[in-house]
XYZ file of N, CA and C in Angstrom:
789
model
N -25.616 -13.086 -31.269
C -26.074 -12.533 -29.931
C -25.676 -11.206 -29.394
N -26.272 -10.567 -29.024
C -25.810 -9.052 -28.651
C -25.555 -8.946 -27.170
N -24.515 -8.676 -26.475
C -24.178 -8.533 -25.515
C -24.006 -6.798 -24.951
N -24.571 -6.300 -24.025
C -24.260 -5.070 -23.671
C -23.267 -5.133 -21.990
N -22.201 -4.436 -22.152
C -21.164 -4.282 -21.097
C -21.279 -3.096 -20.417
N -21.910 -3.258 -19.049
C -21.808 -1.780 -18.314
C -20.445 -1.730 -17.269
N -20.026 -0.479 -17.132
C -18.833 -0.197 -16.171
C -18.880 1.120 -15.824
N -17.829 1.363 -14.657
C -17.773 2.457 -14.002
C -16.813 2.636 -13.283
N -15.669 3.542 -13.733
C -14.286 3.652 -13.327
C -13.319 3.049 -14.252
N -12.274 3.605 -13.593
C -10.965 2.914 -14.762
C -10.778 1.570 -14.735
N -10.662 0.762 -13.722
C -10.707 -0.337 -13.355
C -11.548 -1.460 -14.164
N -12.950 -0.834 -13.975
C -14.114 -1.558 -14.488
C -13.880 -1.490 -15.884
N -13.495 -0.455 -16.419
C -13.438 -0.110 -18.129
C -12.494 -1.065 -18.723
N -11.155 -1.008 -18.062
C -10.506 -2.359 -18.301
C -10.671 -3.635 -18.435
N -11.317 -4.026 -17.441
C -12.028 -5.340 -17.242
C -13.007 -5.288 -18.663
N -13.854 -4.503 -18.751
C -14.975 -4.513 -19.942
C -14.310 -4.519 -21.268
N -13.332 -3.711 -21.502
C -12.460 -3.987 -22.950
C -11.966 -5.363 -22.867
N -11.358 -5.874 -21.699
C -11.195 -7.018 -21.690
C -11.807 -8.060 -22.111
N -13.617 -8.209 -21.450
C -14.415 -8.914 -22.118
C -14.590 -8.869 -23.343
N -14.431 -7.732 -24.028
C -14.624 -7.423 -25.493
C -13.817 -8.123 -26.436
N -12.371 -8.404 -25.687
C -11.445 -8.699 -26.607
C -11.411 -10.117 -26.562
N -11.648 -10.908 -25.376
C -11.687 -12.594 -24.950
C -13.056 -13.239 -25.415
N -14.272 -12.758 -24.724
C -15.136 -13.623 -25.099
C -15.558 -13.945 -26.558
N -15.464 -13.331 -27.489
C -15.564 -13.689 -29.135
C -14.517 -14.781 -29.306
N -13.473 -14.761 -28.492
C -12.505 -15.463 -29.032
C -12.879 -17.173 -28.671
N -13.819 -17.401 -27.611
C -14.220 -18.599 -27.092
C -15.596 -18.931 -27.601
N -16.746 -17.912 -28.082
C -17.774 -17.869 -28.710
C -17.848 -17.545 -30.182
N -18.678 -18.107 -30.591
C -18.952 -17.405 -31.758
C -20.192 -16.807 -31.761
N -20.497 -16.185 -33.012
C -21.694 -15.322 -33.191
C -22.062 -14.690 -32.089
N -21.451 -13.648 -31.056
C -21.649 -12.792 -30.059
C -20.965 -11.478 -30.541
N -21.731 -10.628 -29.896
C -21.267 -8.996 -30.181
C -21.378 -8.393 -29.137
N -20.316 -7.933 -28.337
C -20.404 -7.047 -27.405
C -20.211 -5.414 -27.625
N -21.015 -4.846 -26.795
C -21.121 -3.163 -26.830
C -20.624 -2.680 -25.529
N -19.449 -2.149 -25.435
C -18.907 -1.301 -24.664
C -18.477 0.162 -24.845
N -19.401 0.998 -24.082
C -19.463 2.596 -24.376
C -17.881 3.008 -24.823
N -16.920 2.814 -23.899
C -15.763 3.284 -24.173
C -15.085 3.186 -25.526
N -15.518 2.040 -26.033
C -14.737 1.350 -27.511
C -15.745 1.723 -28.593
N -17.154 1.820 -28.045
C -18.355 1.719 -29.504
C -19.132 2.844 -29.496
N -19.036 3.919 -28.663
C -19.441 5.228 -28.787
C -18.475 6.356 -29.582
N -18.908 6.656 -30.601
C -18.108 7.778 -31.691
C -18.258 9.038 -30.930
N -17.173 9.665 -31.019
C -17.074 10.901 -30.623
C -18.278 11.902 -31.256
N -18.860 12.765 -30.314
C -19.813 13.621 -30.652
C -21.358 12.768 -30.605
N -21.581 11.649 -30.368
C -22.789 10.921 -30.323
C -23.222 11.149 -28.825
N -24.674 11.240 -28.965
C -24.971 11.657 -27.266
C -25.240 10.189 -26.735
N -24.629 10.291 -25.396
C -24.311 8.844 -24.848
C -25.721 8.172 -24.471
N -26.843 9.304 -23.865
C -28.026 8.627 -23.350
C -28.767 7.773 -24.517
N -28.461 8.601 -25.714
C -29.708 7.983 -26.652
C -28.926 7.022 -27.313
N -27.638 6.717 -27.167
C -26.865 5.465 -27.709
C -27.146 4.215 -26.770
N -27.156 4.858 -25.490
C -27.520 3.535 -24.390
C -28.990 2.896 -24.494
N -30.063 3.634 -24.975
C -30.896 3.720 -25.147
C -31.434 2.560 -25.996
N -30.811 2.985 -27.361
C -30.705 2.321 -28.526
C -29.980 0.719 -28.176
N -28.920 0.778 -27.559
C -28.231 -0.453 -27.287
C -29.079 -1.263 -26.650
N -29.532 -0.861 -25.561
C -30.127 -2.000 -24.815
C -31.486 -2.419 -25.611
N -31.889 -1.685 -26.459
C -33.291 -2.268 -27.053
C -32.901 -3.250 -27.977
N -31.499 -3.809 -28.188
C -31.176 -4.594 -28.883
C -30.631 -5.862 -28.303
N -30.238 -5.655 -27.343
C -29.288 -6.684 -26.345
C -30.061 -7.512 -25.745
N -29.492 -9.162 -25.697
C -30.013 -9.989 -25.271
C -29.500 -10.305 -23.850
N -28.533 -10.059 -23.622
C -27.269 -10.356 -22.444
C -26.799 -9.193 -22.072
N -26.622 -8.981 -20.663
C -25.679 -7.730 -20.159
C -24.579 -8.447 -19.342
N -23.741 -7.866 -19.098
C -22.347 -7.927 -18.280
C -22.106 -6.580 -17.364
N -22.129 -6.699 -16.111
C -21.977 -5.147 -15.382
C -20.657 -5.526 -14.792
N -19.396 -4.848 -14.895
C -18.188 -5.294 -14.489
C -18.034 -4.324 -13.031
N -18.235 -5.361 -12.097
C -17.747 -4.506 -10.619
C -16.498 -4.639 -10.199
N -16.266 -3.726 -9.332
C -14.604 -3.813 -9.016
C -14.804 -3.399 -7.504
N -13.596 -3.524 -6.672
C -13.416 -2.998 -5.498
C -14.059 -1.464 -5.525
N -13.859 -0.731 -6.421
C -14.125 0.928 -6.192
C -15.079 1.211 -6.928
N -15.931 0.490 -7.011
C -17.341 0.835 -7.679
C -18.499 -0.268 -7.139
N -18.628 -1.054 -6.286
C -19.406 -1.902 -6.063
C -20.873 -1.180 -5.678
N -20.653 0.114 -5.051
C -21.522 0.725 -4.505
C -22.059 2.015 -5.504
N -21.522 2.054 -6.633
C -21.470 3.019 -7.591
C -23.117 3.208 -7.977
N -23.629 4.570 -7.583
C -25.106 4.703 -7.746
C -25.300 4.898 -9.342
N -24.520 5.352 -10.149
C -25.014 5.232 -11.669
C -24.709 3.583 -12.082
N -23.886 2.664 -11.695
C -24.081 1.231 -12.253
C -25.528 0.760 -11.746
N -25.941 1.013 -10.456
C -27.276 0.809 -9.943
C -28.304 1.108 -10.751
N -28.184 2.331 -11.213
C -29.158 3.226 -11.985
C -29.204 2.225 -13.154
N -28.034 2.095 -13.710
C -28.276 1.456 -15.012
C -28.583 -0.071 -14.747
N -28.168 -0.508 -13.928
C -28.515 -2.111 -13.853
C -30.021 -2.022 -13.740
N -30.589 -1.296 -12.977
C -32.206 -1.161 -12.748
C -32.598 -0.939 -14.472
N -32.074 -0.045 -14.810
C -32.741 0.299 -16.360
C -32.397 -1.060 -17.075
N -31.412 -1.796 -17.200
C -31.113 -3.048 -17.950
C -32.391 -3.883 -17.632
N -32.519 -4.456 -16.553
C -33.489 -5.110 -15.647
C -34.918 -5.068 -16.340
N -35.254 -3.686 -16.527
C -36.665 -3.397 -17.153
C -36.672 -3.994 -18.651
N -35.678 -4.322 -19.433
C -35.549 -4.591 -20.872
C -35.042 -5.969 -20.988
N -33.929 -6.151 -19.999
C -33.360 -7.746 -20.490
C -33.938 -8.365 -19.375
N -34.258 -9.814 -19.740
C -34.450 -10.721 -18.604
C -33.448 -10.946 -17.383
N -33.820 -11.139 -16.203
C -33.068 -10.780 -15.192
C -32.274 -12.249 -14.993
N -32.660 -13.246 -15.847
C -31.654 -14.446 -15.669
C -30.613 -14.031 -16.673
N -30.638 -13.047 -17.818
C -29.524 -12.690 -18.613
C -28.579 -11.357 -18.236
N -28.776 -11.068 -16.931
C -27.902 -10.118 -16.432
C -26.850 -10.813 -15.734
N -25.616 -10.390 -15.825
C -24.635 -11.152 -14.778
C -23.489 -10.296 -14.334
N -23.548 -9.582 -13.154
C -22.392 -9.136 -12.408
C -21.175 -9.684 -12.594
N -19.827 -9.552 -13.110
C -18.536 -9.928 -13.387
C -17.824 -9.257 -12.341
N -17.156 -10.014 -11.269
C -16.673 -9.153 -9.938
C -15.214 -9.538 -10.105
N -14.468 -8.506 -10.129
C -13.163 -8.264 -9.975
C -12.708 -7.412 -8.786
N -11.797 -8.507 -8.052
C -11.330 -7.905 -6.567
C -12.340 -7.364 -5.810
N -13.697 -8.202 -5.642
C -14.864 -7.683 -4.884
C -15.635 -9.071 -4.586
N -16.170 -9.069 -3.401
C -17.130 -10.137 -3.215
C -18.321 -10.056 -3.174
N -18.837 -11.388 -3.237
C -20.521 -11.301 -3.777
C -21.387 -10.513 -2.313
N -20.809 -10.507 -1.374
C -21.636 -9.940 -0.095
C -21.327 -8.359 -0.020
N -20.608 -7.759 -0.827
C -20.332 -6.280 -0.965
C -21.354 -5.916 -1.661
N -22.422 -6.550 -2.892
C -23.062 -6.326 -3.873
C -24.365 -5.534 -2.692
N -25.259 -4.530 -3.607
C -26.274 -4.230 -2.738
C -27.196 -3.739 -3.860
N -28.358 -3.140 -3.620
C -29.389 -2.738 -4.469
C -29.455 -3.443 -5.767
N -30.285 -2.780 -6.643
C -30.509 -3.585 -8.021
C -29.578 -4.655 -8.347
N -28.285 -4.405 -8.203
C -27.228 -5.544 -8.518
C -27.602 -6.806 -7.925
N -27.666 -6.699 -6.596
C -27.864 -7.871 -5.741
C -29.148 -8.937 -5.955
N -29.826 -8.843 -6.955
C -30.844 -9.663 -7.584
C -30.211 -10.600 -8.803
N -29.081 -10.477 -9.321
C -28.376 -11.007 -10.663
C -27.418 -12.080 -9.924
N -27.292 -13.229 -10.703
C -26.654 -14.129 -10.221
C -25.290 -13.938 -10.820
N -24.298 -13.347 -9.982
C -22.900 -12.775 -10.015
C -21.670 -13.912 -10.626
N -21.002 -13.648 -11.101
C -19.725 -14.285 -11.638
C -18.300 -13.771 -11.064
N -17.693 -14.425 -10.696
C -16.223 -13.922 -10.253
C -15.146 -14.274 -11.028
N -14.301 -12.981 -11.368
C -13.142 -13.163 -12.120
C -12.212 -14.081 -12.042
N -12.793 -15.243 -11.704
C -11.584 -16.437 -11.802
C -11.861 -17.550 -12.952
N -10.945 -18.080 -13.123
C -11.207 -19.347 -14.074
C -12.697 -20.032 -14.100
N -13.084 -20.614 -12.717
C -14.404 -21.103 -12.849
C -15.731 -19.938 -13.073
N -15.428 -18.831 -12.502
C -16.211 -17.722 -12.785
C -16.066 -17.293 -14.197
N -15.061 -17.129 -14.910
C -15.410 -17.008 -16.374
C -16.049 -18.077 -16.981
N -15.274 -19.372 -16.760
C -15.800 -20.426 -17.236
C -17.684 -20.552 -17.273
N -18.180 -20.176 -15.938
C -19.407 -20.340 -16.011
C -20.090 -19.117 -16.654
N -19.456 -18.149 -16.836
C -20.187 -16.755 -17.662
C -20.250 -17.366 -19.198
N -19.150 -17.833 -19.502
C -19.057 -18.339 -20.953
C -20.275 -19.419 -21.151
N -20.435 -20.444 -20.190
C -21.502 -21.449 -20.318
C -22.934 -20.727 -20.269
N -22.996 -19.904 -19.605
C -24.157 -18.819 -19.442
C -24.458 -18.434 -21.158
N -23.592 -17.571 -21.467
C -23.863 -16.836 -22.708
C -24.258 -18.008 -23.664
N -23.109 -19.036 -23.737
C -23.223 -20.264 -24.777
C -24.723 -20.778 -24.999
N -25.339 -20.950 -23.788
C -26.703 -21.779 -23.670
C -27.665 -21.028 -24.071
N -27.403 -19.512 -24.471
C -28.498 -19.028 -25.421
C -28.298 -18.323 -26.780
N -27.012 -18.906 -27.448
C -26.535 -18.814 -28.581
C -27.452 -19.899 -29.467
N -27.837 -19.073 -30.571
C -28.591 -20.376 -31.496
C -27.977 -21.492 -31.695
N -26.624 -21.657 -32.150
C -25.823 -22.574 -32.290
C -24.837 -22.511 -31.186
N -25.204 -23.166 -29.955
C -24.062 -23.089 -28.783
C -22.959 -24.565 -29.385
N -21.809 -23.815 -28.418
C -20.489 -24.876 -28.765
C -20.608 -25.946 -28.064
N -20.016 -27.364 -28.363
C -19.843 -28.099 -27.027
C -19.306 -27.569 -25.986
N -19.522 -27.895 -24.557
C -18.940 -27.692 -23.414
C -17.284 -27.839 -23.541
N -16.984 -29.250 -24.128
C -15.867 -29.799 -24.133
C -14.976 -28.910 -24.895
N -15.398 -28.134 -26.183
C -14.537 -26.929 -26.917
C -14.525 -25.917 -26.065
N -15.313 -25.295 -25.557
C -15.377 -23.986 -24.462
C -13.946 -24.077 -23.638
N -14.116 -25.456 -22.922
C -13.166 -25.772 -22.116
C -11.546 -25.866 -22.490
N -11.830 -26.531 -23.688
C -10.345 -26.337 -24.317
C -9.723 -24.986 -24.854
N -10.817 -23.936 -25.566
C -10.091 -22.954 -25.687
C -9.975 -22.090 -24.213
N -10.679 -22.514 -23.564
C -10.448 -21.849 -22.138
C -9.215 -22.273 -21.600
N -8.715 -23.461 -21.656
C -7.146 -24.085 -21.050
C -6.405 -23.101 -21.702
N -6.302 -22.962 -23.323
C -5.349 -21.863 -24.109
C -5.461 -20.454 -23.573
N -6.626 -20.199 -23.492
C -6.625 -18.497 -23.090
C -6.491 -18.141 -21.897
N -7.113 -19.036 -20.857
C -7.160 -18.129 -19.253
C -5.659 -17.821 -19.121
N -4.511 -18.469 -19.098
C -3.375 -17.564 -18.587
C -3.295 -16.280 -19.035
N -3.351 -16.251 -20.298
C -3.581 -14.438 -20.864
C -4.598 -13.723 -20.301
N -5.586 -14.283 -20.141
C -6.819 -13.326 -19.634
C -6.343 -12.983 -18.107
N -5.793 -14.262 -17.394
C -5.372 -13.774 -16.144
C -4.574 -12.654 -15.948
N -3.531 -12.777 -16.711
C -2.329 -11.842 -16.766
C -2.909 -10.552 -17.267
N -3.902 -10.059 -17.989
C -4.503 -8.721 -18.695
C -5.255 -8.081 -17.282
N -6.028 -9.537 -16.576
C -6.637 -8.982 -15.433
C -6.037 -8.247 -14.422
N -4.729 -9.042 -13.953
C -3.949 -8.349 -13.211
C -3.446 -7.014 -13.581
N -2.827 -6.709 -14.949
C -2.592 -5.712 -15.622
C -3.531 -4.204 -15.448
N -4.801 -4.910 -15.708
C -5.915 -3.936 -15.579
C -6.068 -3.465 -14.093
N -5.808 -3.842 -13.210
C -5.562 -3.588 -12.011
C -4.951 -2.474 -11.469
N -3.520 -2.771 -12.296
C -2.395 -1.605 -12.238
C -2.567 -0.503 -13.331
N -3.221 -0.756 -14.474
C -3.462 0.351 -15.472
C -4.872 1.417 -14.987
N -5.555 0.741 -13.967
C -6.710 1.295 -13.968
C -6.254 2.522 -12.372
N -5.080 2.312 -11.861
C -4.742 3.188 -10.933
C -4.084 4.296 -11.475
N -3.652 4.355 -12.805
C -2.638 5.336 -13.345
C -3.593 6.723 -13.549
N -4.658 6.249 -14.628
C -5.295 7.466 -14.774
C -6.952 7.461 -14.193
N -6.684 8.388 -13.190
C -8.050 8.556 -12.082
C -9.161 9.298 -13.082
N -9.159 9.814 -14.224
C -10.327 10.439 -14.704
C -11.205 9.059 -15.095
N -12.456 9.347 -14.632
C -13.163 8.297 -14.588
C -14.814 8.220 -15.624
N -15.457 7.092 -15.833
C -16.139 7.613 -16.582
C -17.260 8.278 -15.754
N -17.370 8.044 -14.748
C -18.375 8.821 -13.904
C -18.252 10.429 -14.383
N -17.270 10.620 -13.987
C -17.311 12.378 -14.022
C -16.939 12.820 -15.391
N -16.207 12.044 -16.156
C -15.955 12.620 -17.557
C -16.915 12.507 -18.951
N -17.358 10.947 -18.780
C -18.500 10.776 -20.053
C -19.919 11.190 -19.646
N -20.256 10.530 -18.490
C -21.509 10.612 -18.139
C -21.988 11.861 -17.772
N -21.096 12.873 -16.884
C -21.409 14.086 -16.429
C -21.657 14.923 -17.605
N -21.029 14.956 -18.799
C -21.243 15.606 -19.913
C -22.248 15.357 -20.868
N -22.287 13.948 -20.773
C -23.361 13.714 -21.952
C -24.658 13.124 -21.080
N -24.817 13.034 -20.119
C -25.912 12.713 -19.428
C -26.426 13.416 -18.323
N -26.031 13.784 -17.331
C -25.994 14.588 -16.106
C -26.507 16.110 -16.728
N -25.732 16.762 -17.623
C -25.991 17.986 -18.035
C -26.881 18.188 -18.967
N -27.460 16.998 -19.296
C -28.517 16.981 -20.184
C -29.817 16.557 -20.326
N -30.600 17.545 -19.796
C -31.957 16.773 -19.075
C -32.426 16.517 -20.219
N -32.713 16.912 -21.420
C -33.785 16.281 -22.634
C -33.298 15.023 -22.685
N -31.827 14.808 -22.758
C -31.539 13.610 -22.961
C -31.773 12.405 -22.211
N -31.829 12.948 -20.826
C -32.072 12.022 -19.773
C -33.874 11.751 -19.823
N -34.284 12.578 -19.998
C -35.671 12.634 -20.113
C -36.101 11.268 -21.353
N -35.423 11.547 -22.467
C -35.512 10.460 -23.451
C -35.351 9.260 -23.456
N -33.781 9.199 -22.531
C -33.881 7.659 -22.009
C -34.660 7.209 -21.196
N -35.148 7.708 -20.267
C -36.299 7.298 -19.205
C -37.351 6.891 -19.827
N -38.000 7.824 -20.952
C -38.897 7.438 -21.346
C -38.871 6.374 -22.526
N -37.564 6.051 -23.197
C -37.531 4.859 -23.837
C -37.561 3.821 -22.770
N -36.936 3.656 -21.527
C -36.910 2.573 -20.916
C -38.217 2.350 -20.388
N -39.305 3.055 -20.137
C -40.382 3.414 -19.616
C -41.505 2.429 -20.558
N -41.247 2.793 -21.826
C -42.072 2.409 -23.086
C -42.014 0.939 -23.157
N -40.716 0.424 -22.594
C -40.399 -0.957 -22.836
C -40.628 -2.012 -21.442
N -41.103 -0.987 -20.343
C -41.548 -1.471 -19.069
C -42.900 -2.350 -19.396
N -43.079 -3.439 -18.732
C -44.402 -3.869 -18.649
C -45.372 -2.847 -17.676
N -46.619 -2.720 -18.448
C -47.496 -1.918 -17.452
C -48.033 -2.252 -16.158
N -47.370 -3.509 -15.631
C -47.651 -4.097 -14.474
C -46.545 -4.291 -13.478
N -45.414 -3.212 -14.157
C -44.036 -3.226 -12.915
C -44.459 -2.399 -11.828
N -43.639 -2.942 -11.123
C -43.865 -2.312 -9.556
C -43.294 -0.982 -9.657
N -44.463 0.265 -8.967
C -44.025 1.674 -8.831
C -42.755 1.717 -8.098
N -42.548 0.555 -7.174
C -41.256 0.403 -6.013
C -39.872 0.524 -7.220
N -39.805 -0.286 -8.335
C -38.498 -0.448 -9.147
C -38.333 1.113 -9.935
N -39.555 1.857 -10.304
C -39.470 3.152 -10.929
C -38.912 4.142 -9.820
N -39.249 4.263 -8.576
C -38.813 5.295 -7.578
C -37.412 4.722 -7.169
N -36.875 3.470 -7.143
C -35.607 3.305 -7.072
C -34.814 3.730 -8.155
N -34.999 3.848 -9.469
C -34.235 4.283 -10.729
C -34.187 5.821 -10.073
N -35.197 6.438 -9.552
C -34.974 7.741 -9.359
C -34.018 8.023 -8.082
N -34.177 7.109 -7.159
C -33.538 7.418 -5.916
C -32.033 7.358 -6.404
N -31.509 6.419 -7.126
C -30.211 5.808 -7.502
C -29.911 7.064 -8.472
N -30.511 7.624 -9.261
C -30.082 8.929 -10.153
C -29.492 10.308 -9.055
N -30.674 10.530 -8.403
C -30.328 11.793 -7.464
C -29.130 11.374 -6.308
N -29.066 10.264 -6.176
C -27.859 10.149 -5.148
C -26.539 9.980 -6.004
N -26.520 9.432 -7.403
C -25.429 9.882 -8.038
C -25.136 11.194 -8.508
N -26.070 11.961 -8.486
C -26.129 13.414 -8.591
C -25.189 14.005 -7.838
N -25.609 13.519 -6.455
C -25.126 13.986 -5.188
C -23.527 14.076 -5.016
N -23.236 12.998 -5.571
C -21.761 12.740 -5.622
C -20.700 13.291 -6.582
N -21.339 13.998 -7.546
C -20.679 14.235 -8.612
C -21.085 15.416 -9.223
N -22.382 15.950 -8.945
C -22.534 17.306 -9.916
C -22.732 18.861 -8.931
N -22.153 19.769 -9.501
C -22.074 21.061 -8.836
C -23.413 21.359 -8.273
N -23.883 22.566 -7.760
C -24.992 22.638 -7.105
C -26.239 23.064 -8.008
N -25.748 23.818 -9.245
C -26.763 24.104 -10.055
C -27.125 22.954 -10.824
N -26.312 22.062 -11.201
C -26.750 20.630 -11.987
C -27.382 19.998 -11.152
N -27.298 19.670 -10.086
C -27.592 18.931 -8.755
C -28.977 19.166 -8.713
N -29.447 20.459 -8.517
C -30.553 21.342 -8.866
C -31.417 20.973 -9.943
N -30.700 20.844 -11.154
C -31.690 20.526 -12.270
C -31.953 19.262 -11.939
N -31.180 18.108 -11.660
C -31.376 17.074 -11.939
C -32.649 16.627 -10.767
N -32.696 17.461 -9.616
C -33.527 17.050 -8.548
C -34.983 17.568 -8.870
N -35.207 18.419 -9.769
C -36.358 19.408 -10.408
C -36.763 18.140 -11.399
N -35.743 17.463 -12.060
C -36.300 16.260 -13.168
C -36.899 15.425 -12.166
N -35.962 14.726 -11.352
C -36.916 13.570 -10.489
C -38.036 14.027 -9.885
N -38.152 15.100 -9.500
C -39.413 15.477 -8.564
C -40.503 15.094 -10.053
N -40.344 15.674 -11.110
C -41.445 15.261 -11.980
C -41.798 13.888 -12.349
N -40.569 12.991 -12.292
C -40.820 11.411 -12.406
C -41.353 11.052 -11.232
N -41.233 11.664 -10.035
C -41.925 11.075 -8.897
C -43.275 11.273 -8.858
N -43.451 12.473 -9.374
C -45.101 12.902 -9.319
C -45.830 12.365 -10.605
N -45.231 11.589 -11.526
C -45.472 10.703 -12.638
C -46.103 9.287 -11.757
N -45.059 9.107 -11.266
C -45.548 7.496 -10.368
C -46.685 7.800 -9.628
N -46.841 8.734 -8.851
C -47.851 8.868 -8.066
C -49.151 9.195 -8.883
N -49.180 9.517 -9.772
C -50.425 9.940 -10.599
C -50.846 8.629 -11.698
N -49.518 8.046 -12.010
C -50.241 6.634 -12.787
C -50.761 5.713 -12.291
N -50.156 5.637 -10.898
C -50.717 4.113 -10.131
C -51.345 4.303 -8.904
N -52.048 3.353 -8.603
C -52.449 3.424 -7.048
C -51.497 2.518 -6.336
N -50.678 3.582 -5.377
C -49.614 2.697 -4.417
C -49.867 2.239 -3.528
N -49.127 1.354 -2.847
C -49.291 0.695 -1.705
C -48.928 1.730 -0.085
N -49.031 1.354 0.725
C -48.479 2.328 1.952
C -47.449 2.464 2.096
N -46.517 1.302 1.769
C -45.047 1.294 1.572
C -44.484 2.049 0.324
N -45.068 2.075 -0.662
C -44.938 2.680 -1.694
C -44.880 4.228 -1.640
N -46.249 4.756 -0.891
C -46.285 6.033 -0.518
C -45.104 6.530 0.389
N -44.982 5.972 1.416
C -43.960 6.183 1.998
C -42.573 6.486 1.660
N -42.322 5.539 0.797
C -40.932 5.469 0.443
C -40.949 6.715 -0.788
N -42.000 7.003 -1.562
C -42.006 8.293 -2.291
C -42.122 9.467 -1.668
N -42.910 9.496 -0.521
C -42.737 10.715 0.277
C -41.353 11.077 0.802
N -40.536 10.136 1.008
C -39.189 10.347 1.728
C -38.459 10.654 0.528
N -38.511 10.112 -0.769
C -37.893 10.542 -1.951
C -38.001 11.872 -2.266
N -39.411 12.325 -2.037
C -39.747 13.796 -1.948
C -39.017 14.659 -1.428
N -39.117 14.582 0.154
C -38.198 15.312 0.803
C -36.993 15.436 0.742
N -36.333 14.420 0.195
C -34.817 14.329 -0.169
C -34.670 15.195 -1.310
N -35.456 15.253 -2.175
C -35.211 16.236 -3.663
C -35.818 17.612 -3.327
N -36.327 17.732 -2.269
C -36.794 18.995 -1.946
C -35.532 20.017 -1.462
N -34.565 19.234 -0.687
C -33.513 19.736 -0.146
C -32.556 20.439 -1.108
N -32.598 20.088 -2.434
C -31.884 20.438 -3.498
C -32.609 21.299 -4.345
N -33.976 21.686 -4.090
C -34.763 22.733 -5.226
C -35.026 23.719 -4.467
N -35.040 23.813 -3.089
C -35.540 25.228 -2.136
C -34.537 26.189 -2.073
């Protein structure tokens, strides 16, 4: 079974790497994709993301106290939900409460980074494997592994505060935000997998999350380019479908917001 792990920020990255290390020790026949580990130098990030999502059956989103409101994570979660069944997307919460989750991430069943939460995550994944392990066997291995997992989670919190260079400003900015062609390719790939009956609201939300991310992380020139890209995508939504009054109002509000960065 192939699992996609989404993260943003140093602490979240450490949690993602920890999951890649420990989940396969309790469950057989699973493969985790974590961008920090699995994307080779020189590979285009957007293309790799699209390819990986196309073959993954389950997704874990690593949420921490410093990224629960991340525009990029919400954008990525929206993309994931269009390709992977919503029941198979699990936010994994470390030092953050469920009540702090908003946006597309709030629609998923979250699991906390506790013994019970981690056990629930294991059982959820195990139920989808072709040859699942008996629950008693999972609990036995967890009894052995959990003390070490808990220790590494605590270390992740400390290590994440040392290096402040985040995936948002280093990896994504260089490989996605500044490459409009790659962004268009990624969005096209995602939309090709979306049901024709999918809500225009969900497409507008993806665009809104992307421009919100750009506002926080891009310089003026890059922000203007992203806004122009988003304007084209909004226009596509308006031209492709008959919209409800609420969707028209949402789209017009988004257009006004985008125009502030293109005029």
